[in-house]
XYZ file of C-alpha atoms in Angstrom:
677
model
C 46.096 7.829 39.983
C 45.023 7.157 35.935
C 47.756 4.163 35.191
C 45.710 1.483 35.503
C 47.487 -1.664 37.455
C 47.706 -4.455 35.479
C 46.992 -7.860 37.248
C 49.731 -9.355 35.824
C 51.987 -7.005 37.933
C 54.262 -8.955 39.562
C 54.971 -8.116 43.082
C 50.660 -7.722 43.235
C 50.719 -12.037 42.251
C 53.671 -12.467 44.869
C 51.276 -10.414 47.491
C 47.705 -12.075 46.499
C 49.910 -16.133 47.010
C 51.374 -15.128 50.481
C 47.665 -13.123 51.217
C 45.437 -16.126 50.545
C 47.292 -18.385 53.061
C 46.822 -15.284 54.939
C 42.948 -15.506 54.686
C 42.696 -18.694 55.473
C 42.066 -17.491 59.230
C 38.531 -19.327 60.132
C 38.161 -15.742 61.499
C 38.424 -13.996 57.733
C 36.741 -16.954 56.297
C 33.652 -17.124 58.200
C 32.536 -13.741 55.984
C 32.231 -15.773 52.852
C 30.470 -18.910 54.105
C 30.630 -20.623 50.906
C 33.866 -20.512 50.986
C 33.655 -21.270 54.881
C 31.929 -24.321 54.581
C 35.275 -26.058 51.804
C 37.585 -24.411 54.238
C 35.938 -26.849 57.040
C 34.898 -29.837 54.605
C 38.607 -29.472 53.772
C 40.192 -29.778 57.476
C 37.745 -32.172 58.313
C 39.189 -34.752 55.540
C 43.349 -33.669 56.636
C 42.088 -34.881 60.620
C 40.824 -38.129 58.917
C 43.411 -38.526 56.368
C 46.179 -38.423 59.072
C 44.215 -40.295 61.369
C 43.720 -43.311 58.591
C 47.432 -42.784 57.056
C 48.739 -43.164 61.427
C 46.003 -46.410 62.026
C 47.160 -48.412 58.702
C 43.363 -48.272 57.914
C 43.728 -48.348 53.704
C 47.046 -49.644 52.058
C 46.171 -46.999 49.433
C 45.353 -43.224 49.961
C 46.126 -41.083 46.679
C 42.775 -41.032 46.007
C 42.058 -39.130 48.911
C 45.416 -37.024 49.841
C 43.837 -35.987 46.136
C 40.793 -35.087 46.858
C 41.876 -33.297 50.303
C 44.427 -31.584 48.433
C 42.285 -29.958 45.825
C 39.365 -28.749 48.669
C 42.848 -26.401 50.477
C 42.787 -25.402 46.361
C 39.303 -24.450 46.418
C 39.568 -21.979 49.492
C 43.222 -21.016 48.104
C 42.489 -19.864 44.381
C 39.322 -18.454 46.119
C 41.691 -16.166 48.396
C 43.350 -15.631 45.878
C 40.875 -13.929 43.754
C 40.125 -11.557 46.663
C 43.829 -10.314 47.243
C 45.088 -10.149 44.313
C 41.265 -7.825 43.817
C 42.648 -5.847 47.416
C 46.229 -5.553 45.631
C 45.800 -3.772 43.164
C 43.824 -1.397 45.671
C 46.646 -1.534 47.777
C 48.892 -0.583 45.180
C 46.871 2.637 44.839
C 47.065 3.473 47.927
C 50.840 3.445 48.109
C 50.941 5.879 45.876
C 48.872 8.211 47.392
C 50.581 7.460 50.751
C 53.574 8.717 49.423
C 52.122 11.975 48.197
C 51.976 12.402 51.545
C 54.038 14.270 53.222
C 54.454 15.547 56.639
C 54.355 19.827 56.331
C 54.211 22.672 57.659
C 51.050 25.062 58.480
C 51.129 29.088 58.662
C 47.990 29.199 60.889
C 46.404 32.982 61.461
C 45.684 34.023 64.605
C 42.657 35.668 65.746
C 44.709 38.404 66.273
C 46.387 38.737 62.965
C 49.901 37.045 63.584
C 50.849 33.814 62.117
C 52.405 30.679 63.667
C 54.466 27.999 62.264
C 52.710 24.664 63.293
C 52.958 20.928 62.439
C 50.238 20.790 59.888
C 48.748 17.478 61.979
C 48.140 20.323 64.566
C 45.557 21.579 62.269
C 41.998 21.045 63.347
C 38.572 22.434 61.297
C 37.610 26.267 61.088
C 41.722 27.660 60.989
C 42.543 29.436 59.036
C 46.127 29.236 57.058
C 48.674 31.188 55.218
C 49.604 28.858 52.277
C 52.509 31.092 49.240
C 53.943 29.442 46.134
C 56.330 26.657 46.784
C 54.737 25.447 49.903
C 52.092 22.194 49.788
C 48.720 23.171 51.306
C 48.662 21.629 55.055
C 44.830 20.149 54.750
C 41.353 20.300 53.233
C 39.902 23.769 52.969
C 37.750 27.001 51.635
C 40.282 29.471 50.018
C 38.305 32.611 51.398
C 41.461 34.689 50.357
C 43.487 35.293 46.913
C 44.108 33.183 43.877
C 46.920 30.811 43.738
C 48.045 28.441 41.041
C 47.561 24.158 42.408
C 49.773 21.503 41.333
C 47.232 18.702 41.885
C 49.437 15.993 40.275
C 49.410 14.002 43.402
C 45.576 13.955 43.545
C 44.762 13.538 39.639
C 47.574 12.086 37.769
C 47.643 15.357 35.362
C 50.812 17.551 35.130
C 48.878 20.713 34.178
C 48.180 23.372 37.643
C 45.032 24.913 38.196
C 43.636 28.020 39.344
C 41.999 27.706 42.973
C 40.731 31.062 43.753
C 37.653 32.288 46.771
C 33.864 32.570 46.127
C 32.818 30.969 42.447
C 33.405 27.055 41.855
C 36.512 26.219 41.633
C 37.249 27.493 45.958
C 37.943 24.034 47.310
C 42.061 22.713 47.754
C 43.133 19.308 48.774
C 45.840 18.645 51.610
C 49.090 17.388 50.087
C 48.746 19.454 46.730
C 51.178 22.223 46.274
C 51.383 26.094 45.289
C 53.252 27.189 42.139
C 52.200 30.844 42.046
C 50.699 33.802 44.051
C 49.228 33.375 47.766
C 46.055 31.758 49.267
C 44.465 31.976 52.565
C 42.282 28.777 53.320
C 39.728 27.524 55.826
C 40.969 23.516 56.911
C 37.843 21.785 56.604
C 38.589 18.827 58.296
C 40.714 17.112 60.821
C 43.672 15.315 61.072
C 42.771 11.908 59.539
C 40.383 12.596 57.668
C 41.605 14.334 54.574
C 40.408 13.225 51.446
C 43.918 11.723 50.973
C 42.523 10.026 53.745
C 39.638 9.016 52.662
C 40.531 7.665 49.440
C 43.243 5.657 50.674
C 40.432 3.880 52.794
C 38.487 3.527 50.203
C 41.117 2.305 47.407
C 42.495 -0.407 50.090
C 39.209 -1.335 50.234
C 38.635 -0.970 54.142
C 35.677 0.764 54.602
C 34.019 -1.123 51.409
C 30.812 -2.879 52.562
C 28.743 -5.265 51.006
C 26.051 -3.283 48.936
C 21.933 -4.496 49.127
C 22.829 -6.668 45.828
C 25.617 -8.150 46.699
C 24.178 -8.447 50.411
C 21.101 -10.442 48.539
C 23.542 -12.451 46.490
C 25.029 -13.536 49.464
C 22.130 -14.709 51.259
C 21.138 -16.753 48.202
C 24.379 -18.787 47.505
C 24.239 -18.868 51.889
C 20.741 -20.640 51.178
C 22.044 -22.338 48.206
C 24.675 -24.088 50.210
C 22.592 -25.277 53.345
C 20.288 -26.804 50.693
C 22.681 -28.432 49.241
C 23.966 -29.970 52.787
C 21.408 -31.194 53.991
C 20.882 -32.697 50.714
C 24.907 -34.208 51.068
C 23.595 -35.173 55.078
C 20.270 -36.756 53.991
C 21.308 -38.768 51.393
C 24.459 -40.857 53.543
C 20.973 -42.613 54.927
C 19.350 -43.323 52.028
C 22.324 -44.768 50.690
C 23.520 -47.135 53.605
C 19.377 -48.441 53.171
C 20.529 -49.647 49.356
C 23.672 -50.865 49.919
C 25.819 -47.850 48.313
C 27.374 -46.513 51.319
C 29.572 -43.611 50.582
C 32.906 -42.712 52.199
C 33.262 -39.016 53.428
C 35.942 -38.044 51.218
C 33.051 -38.792 47.892
C 30.078 -37.001 50.351
C 32.239 -33.665 50.733
C 33.408 -33.932 46.923
C 29.919 -33.926 46.373
C 28.933 -30.970 48.866
C 32.071 -28.829 47.128
C 30.895 -29.720 44.229
C 27.428 -29.179 44.021
C 27.135 -26.015 46.371
C 28.190 -22.150 44.415
C 32.051 -22.398 45.273
C 32.816 -20.490 41.580
C 30.540 -17.662 42.269
C 31.167 -17.521 46.430
C 34.956 -17.490 45.687
C 34.697 -14.885 43.428
C 32.315 -12.781 44.576
C 33.985 -10.490 46.864
C 36.414 -9.799 44.131
C 34.181 -8.482 41.371
C 33.076 -5.325 44.259
C 36.604 -5.005 44.635
C 37.641 -4.949 40.879
C 34.437 -2.741 40.429
C 35.181 0.258 42.136
C 39.043 -0.451 41.263
C 38.078 0.735 37.759
C 36.138 3.547 38.733
C 39.873 4.380 40.393
C 41.225 4.290 36.934
C 39.261 6.260 36.103
C 39.817 8.921 38.568
C 36.225 8.680 39.992
C 35.614 7.984 43.785
C 32.703 6.250 44.851
C 32.424 6.630 48.683
C 29.869 3.758 48.904
C 29.600 0.357 46.371
C 26.555 1.410 46.773
C 26.698 4.003 44.444
C 28.756 2.455 42.227
C 25.793 -0.216 41.826
C 23.101 3.034 41.760
C 24.840 4.045 38.771
C 24.796 0.482 37.050
C 20.805 0.920 37.429
C 19.870 4.672 36.366
C 17.058 5.747 34.442
C 18.109 9.417 33.490
C 21.059 10.951 32.966
C 20.910 15.077 33.716
C 23.824 17.051 32.649
C 24.600 20.406 31.971
C 24.503 22.445 28.995
C 27.885 24.407 29.487
C 31.316 22.344 29.970
C 29.146 19.125 29.601
C 27.453 18.695 26.698
C 28.709 21.767 24.612
C 31.970 23.759 24.902
C 30.948 26.863 26.330
C 32.803 28.839 24.665
C 30.472 30.436 21.825
C 32.888 30.270 18.503
C 32.068 30.970 15.437
C 29.975 28.424 12.831
C 29.373 30.490 9.705
C 29.852 34.101 7.602
C 27.094 35.342 6.840
C 27.698 38.070 4.103
C 24.680 40.951 3.131
C 23.663 40.994 -0.560
C 26.126 42.113 -2.791
C 29.455 41.822 -0.127
C 31.913 38.483 -1.524
C 31.887 36.721 1.169
C 35.557 35.722 1.535
C 36.273 39.698 1.630
C 33.728 39.465 4.708
C 35.460 36.304 5.991
C 38.578 38.587 5.723
C 37.490 41.316 7.545
C 36.331 39.503 10.668
C 39.792 37.941 10.504
C 42.410 40.879 10.483
C 39.148 42.973 13.069
C 40.326 39.151 15.377
C 43.965 39.046 14.998
C 44.586 41.423 18.441
C 41.587 39.323 19.927
C 42.925 36.632 22.263
C 39.612 35.316 23.579
C 38.588 32.191 22.220
C 35.283 33.470 19.981
C 38.168 35.480 18.250
C 40.580 32.496 17.811
C 37.669 30.505 16.509
C 36.843 33.503 13.786
C 40.808 33.517 12.565
C 40.175 29.882 12.452
C 37.707 29.789 10.254
C 38.033 32.265 8.076
C 41.720 30.466 8.131
C 40.191 27.040 6.847
C 37.371 27.883 5.142
C 38.425 30.686 2.510
C 41.666 30.422 3.110
C 42.885 33.212 4.362
C 45.624 32.225 6.709
C 48.055 35.250 4.212
C 46.639 37.998 5.878
C 49.178 40.025 7.524
C 48.994 43.387 9.360
C 52.392 45.946 8.798
C 53.828 47.511 11.742
C 51.720 50.633 11.198
C 48.455 48.797 12.249
C 46.205 49.805 14.886
C 44.105 47.249 16.628
C 41.135 48.181 18.775
C 40.519 46.431 22.145
C 36.971 45.621 23.208
C 35.348 47.394 26.102
C 31.827 47.802 27.263
C 31.251 51.394 26.559
C 31.626 50.589 23.033
C 31.657 46.743 22.673
C 33.399 46.662 19.861
C 36.946 45.751 18.848
C 38.976 46.183 15.126
C 41.388 47.298 13.583
C 42.672 50.597 12.124
C 45.061 49.722 8.736
C 46.428 52.674 6.867
C 42.617 54.657 6.277
C 40.564 51.499 6.638
C 38.606 51.248 9.520
C 37.565 47.222 10.681
C 35.015 46.852 13.456
C 33.203 43.918 14.922
C 30.804 43.964 17.787
C 27.488 43.587 18.653
C 24.977 44.723 16.529
C 23.343 47.629 18.440
C 27.238 49.376 18.672
C 27.864 49.092 14.872
C 24.661 50.160 14.159
C 25.157 53.262 16.082
C 28.599 52.729 14.117
C 27.813 53.011 11.043
C 25.817 56.076 11.449
C 22.919 54.950 8.374
C 25.055 55.261 6.001
C 23.685 51.728 4.829
C 19.989 52.135 5.194
C 19.045 49.767 2.333
C 20.881 46.959 4.310
C 19.991 47.603 7.752
C 16.686 45.281 6.873
C 18.426 42.399 5.909
C 21.166 42.765 9.034
C 18.148 42.651 11.058
C 16.720 40.041 9.530
C 19.970 37.687 9.625
C 20.656 38.997 13.396
C 17.087 37.765 14.327
C 17.228 34.158 12.640
C 20.329 33.539 14.017
C 18.779 35.215 17.894
C 15.808 32.390 17.494
C 18.778 29.267 16.742
C 20.233 30.388 19.772
C 23.459 31.990 18.520
C 25.218 35.176 19.594
C 25.699 37.704 15.817
C 28.720 39.753 15.768
C 28.380 42.264 12.457
C 31.645 43.034 10.939
C 31.897 46.437 8.972
C 34.984 47.969 6.975
C 34.690 52.211 6.315
C 31.456 52.354 8.865
C 29.915 50.348 5.862
C 28.471 46.888 7.247
C 30.240 43.725 5.261
C 27.961 40.848 7.560
C 27.439 38.923 10.520
C 29.372 36.870 12.023
C 27.996 34.188 13.594
C 28.776 32.599 16.880
C 27.507 29.382 18.653
C 27.689 27.480 21.354
C 29.629 23.999 20.077
C 28.266 20.789 20.825
C 31.410 18.674 21.273
C 32.337 15.885 18.239
C 30.937 12.177 19.575
C 28.161 13.567 21.771
C 25.172 12.213 19.810
C 26.674 9.188 19.659
C 26.584 8.834 23.188
C 23.415 9.798 23.713
C 22.463 7.357 21.147
C 24.504 4.768 23.764
C 22.676 5.964 26.131
C 19.188 5.660 24.995
C 20.086 1.594 23.664
C 20.828 1.040 27.181
C 17.417 2.705 28.521
C 18.482 5.905 29.995
C 16.405 9.118 29.407
C 19.006 11.802 29.235
C 17.973 15.905 30.392
C 19.861 18.692 29.815
C 20.125 21.331 32.108
C 20.517 25.019 31.041
C 19.818 28.509 32.237
C 19.195 29.353 28.934
C 16.248 30.912 26.906
C 14.059 27.414 25.946
C 14.359 28.138 22.022
C 18.377 28.188 22.338
C 17.999 24.958 24.957
C 15.849 23.442 22.281
C 18.031 24.224 19.139
C 21.653 22.472 21.212
C 19.271 19.468 22.061
C 18.391 18.974 19.017
C 21.979 18.937 17.739
C 23.289 17.302 20.952
C 20.514 14.427 20.058
C 19.681 14.643 24.660
C 15.720 13.218 25.108
C 14.483 16.267 26.915
C 15.917 19.545 28.261
C 15.346 21.903 31.110
C 15.468 25.539 29.967
C 15.889 28.773 32.835
C 16.317 26.541 35.057
C 17.046 27.000 39.027
C 18.500 24.497 41.812
C 14.709 24.599 42.307
C 14.665 23.263 39.251
C 17.021 20.753 38.904
C 15.285 19.771 42.404
C 11.278 19.394 41.163
C 12.900 17.340 37.832
C 14.766 15.087 40.415
C 11.745 14.300 42.590
C 9.386 13.860 39.550
C 11.694 11.031 38.570
C 12.105 9.776 41.532
C 8.694 9.497 42.269
C 7.593 7.834 39.155
C 10.119 4.495 40.205
C 13.370 6.148 38.576
C 16.890 6.292 39.439
C 18.657 9.842 39.229
C 22.412 10.623 38.365
C 23.461 14.308 37.883
C 26.814 16.045 38.154
C 27.549 19.659 39.385
C 30.210 21.389 41.214
C 28.851 25.052 43.145
C 27.826 25.256 45.904
C 23.752 26.067 44.570
C 24.397 21.916 43.515
C 24.603 20.165 46.377
C 21.201 19.754 47.371
C 20.070 18.463 44.111
C 23.530 16.222 44.325
C 22.779 15.362 46.877
C 18.915 14.705 46.263
C 20.174 12.400 43.093
C 20.858 8.859 43.484
C 24.465 9.255 42.315
C 25.642 12.469 42.542
C 29.076 13.197 40.740
C 30.573 16.464 42.627
C 34.043 17.752 39.930
C 36.877 17.795 42.387
C 37.830 21.412 41.085
C 33.741 22.089 43.065
C 33.179 23.589 46.310
C 33.298 21.673 49.435
C 29.717 21.801 49.997
C 29.838 19.838 46.275
C 32.115 17.481 47.503
C 30.069 16.060 50.637
C 26.863 16.604 49.139
C 27.661 14.057 45.778
C 28.631 9.775 46.812
C 31.049 10.465 44.084
C 33.946 12.303 43.011
C 35.602 13.521 40.065
C 38.999 13.968 40.138
C 38.991 15.308 36.488
C 36.253 17.811 37.102
C 35.110 16.676 33.377
C 31.262 16.412 33.774
C 30.841 13.896 31.000
C 32.387 11.438 32.818
C 29.692 10.371 34.246
C 28.592 8.486 31.438
C 31.510 6.202 32.259
C 30.429 6.126 35.504
C 27.674 4.790 34.532
C 29.042 2.244 31.901
C 31.529 1.209 34.807
C 28.059 0.247 36.806
C 26.537 -1.285 34.523
C 29.450 -3.748 34.055
C 29.485 -4.537 37.462
C 25.819 -5.556 37.462
C 26.509 -7.595 34.217
C 29.865 -9.632 35.439
C 27.968 -10.005 38.932
C 25.316 -11.508 36.592
C 26.951 -13.514 34.583
C 29.548 -15.336 36.800
C 26.742 -16.225 39.253
C 24.337 -17.587 36.272
C 28.049 -19.733 35.128
C 28.443 -20.690 38.659
C 25.138 -21.813 39.073
C 24.797 -24.004 35.582
C 28.481 -25.649 35.787
C 26.401 -28.016 38.824
C 23.951 -29.982 35.388
C 27.672 -31.646 34.840
C 28.679 -31.863 37.825
C 25.685 -34.171 38.336
C 26.408 -36.159 35.191
C 29.381 -37.116 36.458
C 29.242 -37.935 40.568
C 25.760 -38.952 40.341
C 26.844 -42.213 38.369
C 30.250 -42.822 39.926
C 28.093 -42.718 43.325
C 26.040 -45.322 42.442
C 26.384 -47.009 39.464
C 27.960 -50.085 40.725
C 24.596 -50.807 42.790
C 21.713 -48.630 40.359
C 23.032 -49.878 37.036
C 20.685 -48.172 35.072
C 22.772 -44.703 36.478
C 25.249 -45.233 33.941
C 23.555 -44.041 31.603
C 24.190 -40.949 33.076
C 27.806 -41.110 32.370
C 27.228 -39.240 28.927
C 30.866 -38.267 28.851
C 32.253 -41.708 29.045
C 34.418 -41.072 32.483
C 36.866 -43.742 33.135
C 36.430 -44.664 36.863
C 33.813 -43.561 39.390
C 37.419 -42.271 41.555
C 38.812 -40.131 38.320
C 34.766 -38.971 37.342
C 34.746 -37.752 41.091
C 38.485 -36.283 41.564
C 37.553 -34.726 37.737
C 34.911 -32.817 39.047
C 36.586 -31.446 42.233
C 39.993 -30.650 40.167
C 37.396 -28.845 37.086
C 35.629 -26.505 40.823
C 39.001 -25.693 41.645
C 40.347 -24.778 38.380
C 37.652 -22.799 36.758
C 37.980 -20.255 39.890
C 41.101 -19.558 38.412
C 40.045 -19.216 35.381
C 37.355 -16.674 35.863
C 39.552 -14.291 37.985
C 41.515 -12.487 34.950
C 37.353 -11.882 34.123
C 36.057 -10.876 37.538
C 39.437 -7.898 37.098
C 38.491 -6.871 34.010
C 34.257 -7.177 34.089
C 32.676 -8.559 32.027
C 33.085 -6.247 28.293
C 29.992 -4.592 28.123
C 28.088 -3.414 25.021
C 24.630 -0.051 24.952
C 22.240 -2.203 24.517
C 18.334 -2.989 26.164
C 17.617 -5.298 28.904
C 16.474 -7.875 27.229
C 19.049 -8.037 24.561
C 21.915 -8.323 27.447
C 19.977 -10.657 29.205
C 19.014 -13.028 25.967
C 23.014 -12.371 24.799
C 24.454 -13.225 29.111
C 22.018 -16.213 29.092
C 23.067 -17.543 25.962
C 27.840 -17.543 26.764
C 27.344 -18.200 30.156
C 23.558 -19.775 30.903
C 24.425 -22.062 28.047
C 28.563 -21.888 28.232
C 28.132 -22.205 31.824
C 26.424 -26.159 30.831
C 28.869 -26.690 28.563
C 32.686 -25.547 29.804
C 32.023 -28.425 32.532
C 31.588 -30.858 30.214
C 34.376 -30.735 28.259
C 36.326 -29.508 31.066
C 35.609 -32.853 32.937
C 36.126 -34.843 30.172
C 40.361 -33.341 29.781
C 40.921 -34.056 33.194
C 39.444 -36.874 33.467
C 41.728 -38.287 31.022
C 44.812 -36.327 31.964
C 44.692 -38.227 35.507
C 43.858 -41.638 33.901
C 46.332 -41.296 31.526
C 48.719 -40.143 34.274
C 46.992 -43.138 37.037
C 46.179 -41.441 39.325
C 42.378 -41.884 39.152
């Protein structure tokens, strides 16, 4: 699902071409009133043209034929844009369908016996046994066992994941495969309601409903269409009265050019493409409303561990006591960690190698490695007669037994300083003599400060959520560059914070994966649940991240903003287009009767017919030209709302006025050169 499908994919284009014709069905067109008006107009002119040709009312029909054809092209191009957007979703859906396999399920009956049945016969709350090599027959929760699971059919990631009973990694998805061991799964969905089924419906757009913003814009477009329809209808009596009666072809051309056909033709495609961009990032939105809400988010709540920080404390510094060489401390720390396979132990070895060049250190085969235990709270190595240990402060103090009392006060001072900074101190001793302290800290992920700066430029407040004490939380928050933090946070604290922000009129987004996160995910305006999380969390959120990457929330916000910006920019461009069309069509209609109106022909269009035809052609072609922009989205740059508005008004407002003047003039030159008007 991660691989983006090109908008120029030949298969999608072929399907979109046929789809654009199928969408001419008036029942389908009625869902888009703007383009429905164009279709009605094109149909009426087609009938009128055929009748006129049959009865031989006029000698030539070149102008009328061209107008009629270009109106049909306008409808077809709009349908093509929507079909292209849908085609990308259907391609994603086909990939998911191929992942669905008809499999058997080993259901465990109430009496403890096991029976093999078809997976389609499973119902909610059934319990099944799945062993290595078998597919998980349906969505569910692991209630017993632990297993390695291949979820590549869903996430696109080839690396297997661990699923186990209890905790926040108990949810499994139907269609994934167990690679090792076994698990008992309680089914949580009925056939046709599985996660894959919902994914297919979403990416196909079958379950897509118009969002509030989309509905509001839809009403605006309908209103503008009605206004221009009334204007054109009432124009003819005045034209007749003044001796400038217009043909039905000219009047319908005027109507089509004035109503917002550009945005009307692209509106649906923009919405579908917005959902598709989320899918490309392996995020599934349960509704378009959630995507739009992401674009309007004011406050972003992020967990510290695993989101802002790596989650594993890593060695960041060796602090030697007075009289001890730092390299000697680093060598002793590295030797004590050679057999330590924990992330902390590996980080000590790496820091010693990178900072002090301790990569040549080796130990002989007689070395005895001492493993860490809960009782000793130390680990280390015995080399010949040398004993090296690292561990908790009190454990090392007990181990050294006061052999270096002159260092005790200094050691305590260093330890307290590290603890106040939110770090973890590990003391290193060589032959019962303390050498110094290893400073372990929760490392902030690279680039997080820059990302939070971008969010601040977007006008979004970031809040770090952590169970750490306030001092530690403050240290991490300052290093990461977040705006605020919530320390020693409980589920109730999260809920209270979300409600407080919402009462201030703000939209809140957060991530979560556990059952205890479910209330907060449901309360947040945008709740992104991790795919590795519990079923309760996935049901409470309105988005699911298939990669289970909590930092993905930042991309989700950017995609939401891009959707809103794209829709706003193309709406501005569409409405601005009308200005040039006034200068093309109005002089063409009335300049012969009212010569003073010739002054409005600032483009110098050759003839009235070429002017009208050029405007109609441009009106159709601009939809085609904007299809890539509608599908890819307007490029989003983090900036304030006012700066963003100014930029888009300049580019798409002013550009929407200037572009038609250039385009209509070029088309006029071409059609007059070819003798088409």
